[in-house]
């Protein structure tokens, strides 16, 4: 790692209760991610990838260990402080797009900027740029249900990047798309992240996707290993 | 700071669910309209009463009152001689009817009036001179004259105790643009005495007294007369209708409560529908506070629109209610004419605040709940349901606490009406919280018979209720509350009517009754012609007669209705004592010194059998022992009964106001009735001769008329509730569009889907009806045993009429079916692919 660590995870542990039993999901995870790095996180279904991502974003709280994002120990922050940290420094792309159905494409993309207090003129300008970048410059007035799955995911990527966050988290962003569209979307996400020098952590099942990342991490039975062997 | 995009998202959601939003607006509008209308009607009658009293009392500080038959004119003369510098004015006052409306006829002495009232000054300042000049006629307010299209110089016909009297309208007082004075006629005292047939008698002497002078005057007053403060008397009159008006206000609040429930439901559904949206907002960095604020502002905006519409509708509704409230006050309490709504900024502001506050209260819980949605669980619907089920023990505990609180409030005071209403609301809210906890076991109970009858569709329908408890719970609770309100109010009115009917049948022992015509239901007080009882006794077919004299006398508790009775041998059966009366009651009653008091009188003045009370007789105060407390629904202020012989001796008043005729053995009613009518037709004054069954029917008619407003309010509560149910069901079914689309995609036909959705809403209706029965019964028990007793002093047994329960079940099923019909039809027609699209 050439750059200073942006994200530091130490001895992170978490478990879920299933009836009377407790199922450990993360077990003493240590991880450091540097600025502008692109990380692929692999693991079988239910291995805890999404849980780890949620914890890095501060939307889930670990039961043990610590997470430092940009020098701040997020588990020690209040709910409001965590929200503000996420609002300013984190962008999220989901498998199921999670666009707001009652807002147009442009309004969906502009939402993080508005929450961050950007003036309206600046929002229009930035939204225009990013929508052009994702190839939807002419669809800004459409509503999500008027777009295809691939187009919706492009909107979600634009929304995750528009406010210039330091970290972009992508949770199986191609999982809900056909192979062709998936490749295109992934290329766009990786390309834009590199171009904009963002730190990208992408959860995926695809080795092909993973191979395009700077590092590959594998989550197996709650433990994290670098370029580890996959047990599908 | 809440951003424009968050607003837009909310606005477009409301626009996309316009019907839901509209129903929400309609619900709060109806709730506010009912409260506003009742508030306005109450305020207008109170204001009219105050204005009338201000005009009648003027600057009067004290009044000299006396025997029921009035004060002798000589007392006024003696007073002027003994206290020449004291401002004093003789007054004669009575009730008359003009154009079918009740009016107070005020007879005044123009010479003594100047320090007291401005009425005789008139608009042109010449009225006093004309009155002094011996001109005869009456004065009426300029407002009333305009309203009734009367002009100076018109001959007008007044109805006084059944007689028509023609008088000239001599002039107008008051400014048509000023505060409305309505319902008062002013005449010279001599004319008033003639019209009211009160020759040589005054009703009172008005005074303007310094506090220091009161004891001097009290000492000077001969025995049998009493000096009272005007304010005290006006307050006592105003208090007469206070309980009635409080009850109306509480019932209107019930409509608002149902309206509030409706907002709670709509907000809950709105939040549930957008839970995912709020989750995304939270993921993108919207704080909890921002999400809370956006929901609250959005709902408050809906509440504001509903409230403003409700204020407008309330004013329109108030015009109708005003008529009903005034009629009831006239029927039960005192003559009052209210022809104009007293619309003040204060009441509009109260309505506005009430609407917004209810909205805010109702929306707080769902809005708070929305902020709790964890961003990472936006895709997990099961999580919402898990949380709903996890919340059940809490709901159970809080609900039971609410009910326990209600019980404690009932036990905490035996008299506080406010506490009674607070208890009622605690019970209602507590029970409504319990409803969702009772839904899962009921759904499981209904599952097997429904599955047996309708197969897999039945299973899906019943399981769906438990599986989506977060949505079905509040909807069933809202429906339960609405049905319970109709059951509770239905049982209360039915029990009351039953009790009154039984009481009337027991009280009206005679076969024929004779009295002077009296407006509405008030007990007759005009005296019958002298010698009439003796003449009637001679009529062929008449066995026994009972006599009654109804007057108002002064007691240590203020003015009170007194009935002096000369009983026939079977009249005693008419009394139903609420507790054990004194031993050998009737012997001791006939011997004098014993009074019977009605249940309301005993309740309001905390009296029991064996206690004493003081009544003012012409010879001064006289103490009576209470021999028994009897049931009486004739007046909520109470009644005192004395033997007529003793009353006659003590008050020196031989008059009779009612004659009860008992047929001789073997005599037939109709011929005797005809003979009595012939005998009374020869009297100078018109008399009313009626068979007991006519009185019974007439009394029940008045009862039903009195409860018209209750029925109107009940219908309005039902209307609000129906809108609530429609809204909840609509939201519920629309919210499950995707689930239904999956069923359609899996192979369910549109008909099967329609059947499944309709069956589910019917099951919810049935559950609500079943759950509403205990609450309805509880509400009726509190209304009967607590509210009615504390407000009016009336106790009565609850009568559970199965028709009311059947009506409630039918209403619940019909409302649920109707409410489920539109969404299920819509769903059945929608292509599954459209509903299946995630976004």
XYZ file of C-alpha atoms in Angstrom, chain B residues 254 424 427-428 431-432 435 479-493 495 768-784 798-800 804-805 808:
46
model
C -65.117 11.287 20.023
C -63.665 6.854 28.977
C -60.430 2.858 28.261
C -60.855 3.532 24.544
C -58.406 -1.138 24.393
C -57.395 0.049 20.915
C -56.594 -4.899 19.546
C -62.713 -0.255 12.708
C -63.103 -1.668 16.233
C -63.190 1.830 17.707
C -65.786 3.017 15.201
C -68.071 0.041 15.758
C -67.600 0.173 19.519
C -68.621 3.836 19.474
C -71.835 2.985 17.649
C -72.516 0.080 20.026
C -71.732 2.146 23.134
C -73.833 5.121 22.116
C -76.568 2.827 20.823
C -76.834 0.903 24.094
C -76.768 4.128 26.096
C -79.590 5.785 24.134
C -81.189 1.978 27.781
C -63.364 -5.821 14.372
C -67.031 -6.490 15.087
C -66.154 -9.250 17.583
C -63.500 -7.127 19.242
C -65.784 -4.076 19.290
C -68.428 -5.783 21.388
C -66.552 -5.773 24.717
C -65.365 -2.198 24.112
C -68.838 -1.095 23.044
C -70.316 -2.636 26.167
C -67.590 -1.017 28.296
C -68.252 2.376 26.690
C -71.994 2.021 27.293
C -71.360 1.073 30.930
C -69.212 4.177 31.436
C -71.672 6.390 29.587
C -74.563 5.047 31.664
C -78.171 -0.988 30.934
C -80.342 -2.778 28.407
C -78.516 -4.808 25.812
C -77.735 -3.000 18.196
C -75.107 -5.752 18.115
C -72.864 -3.249 14.438
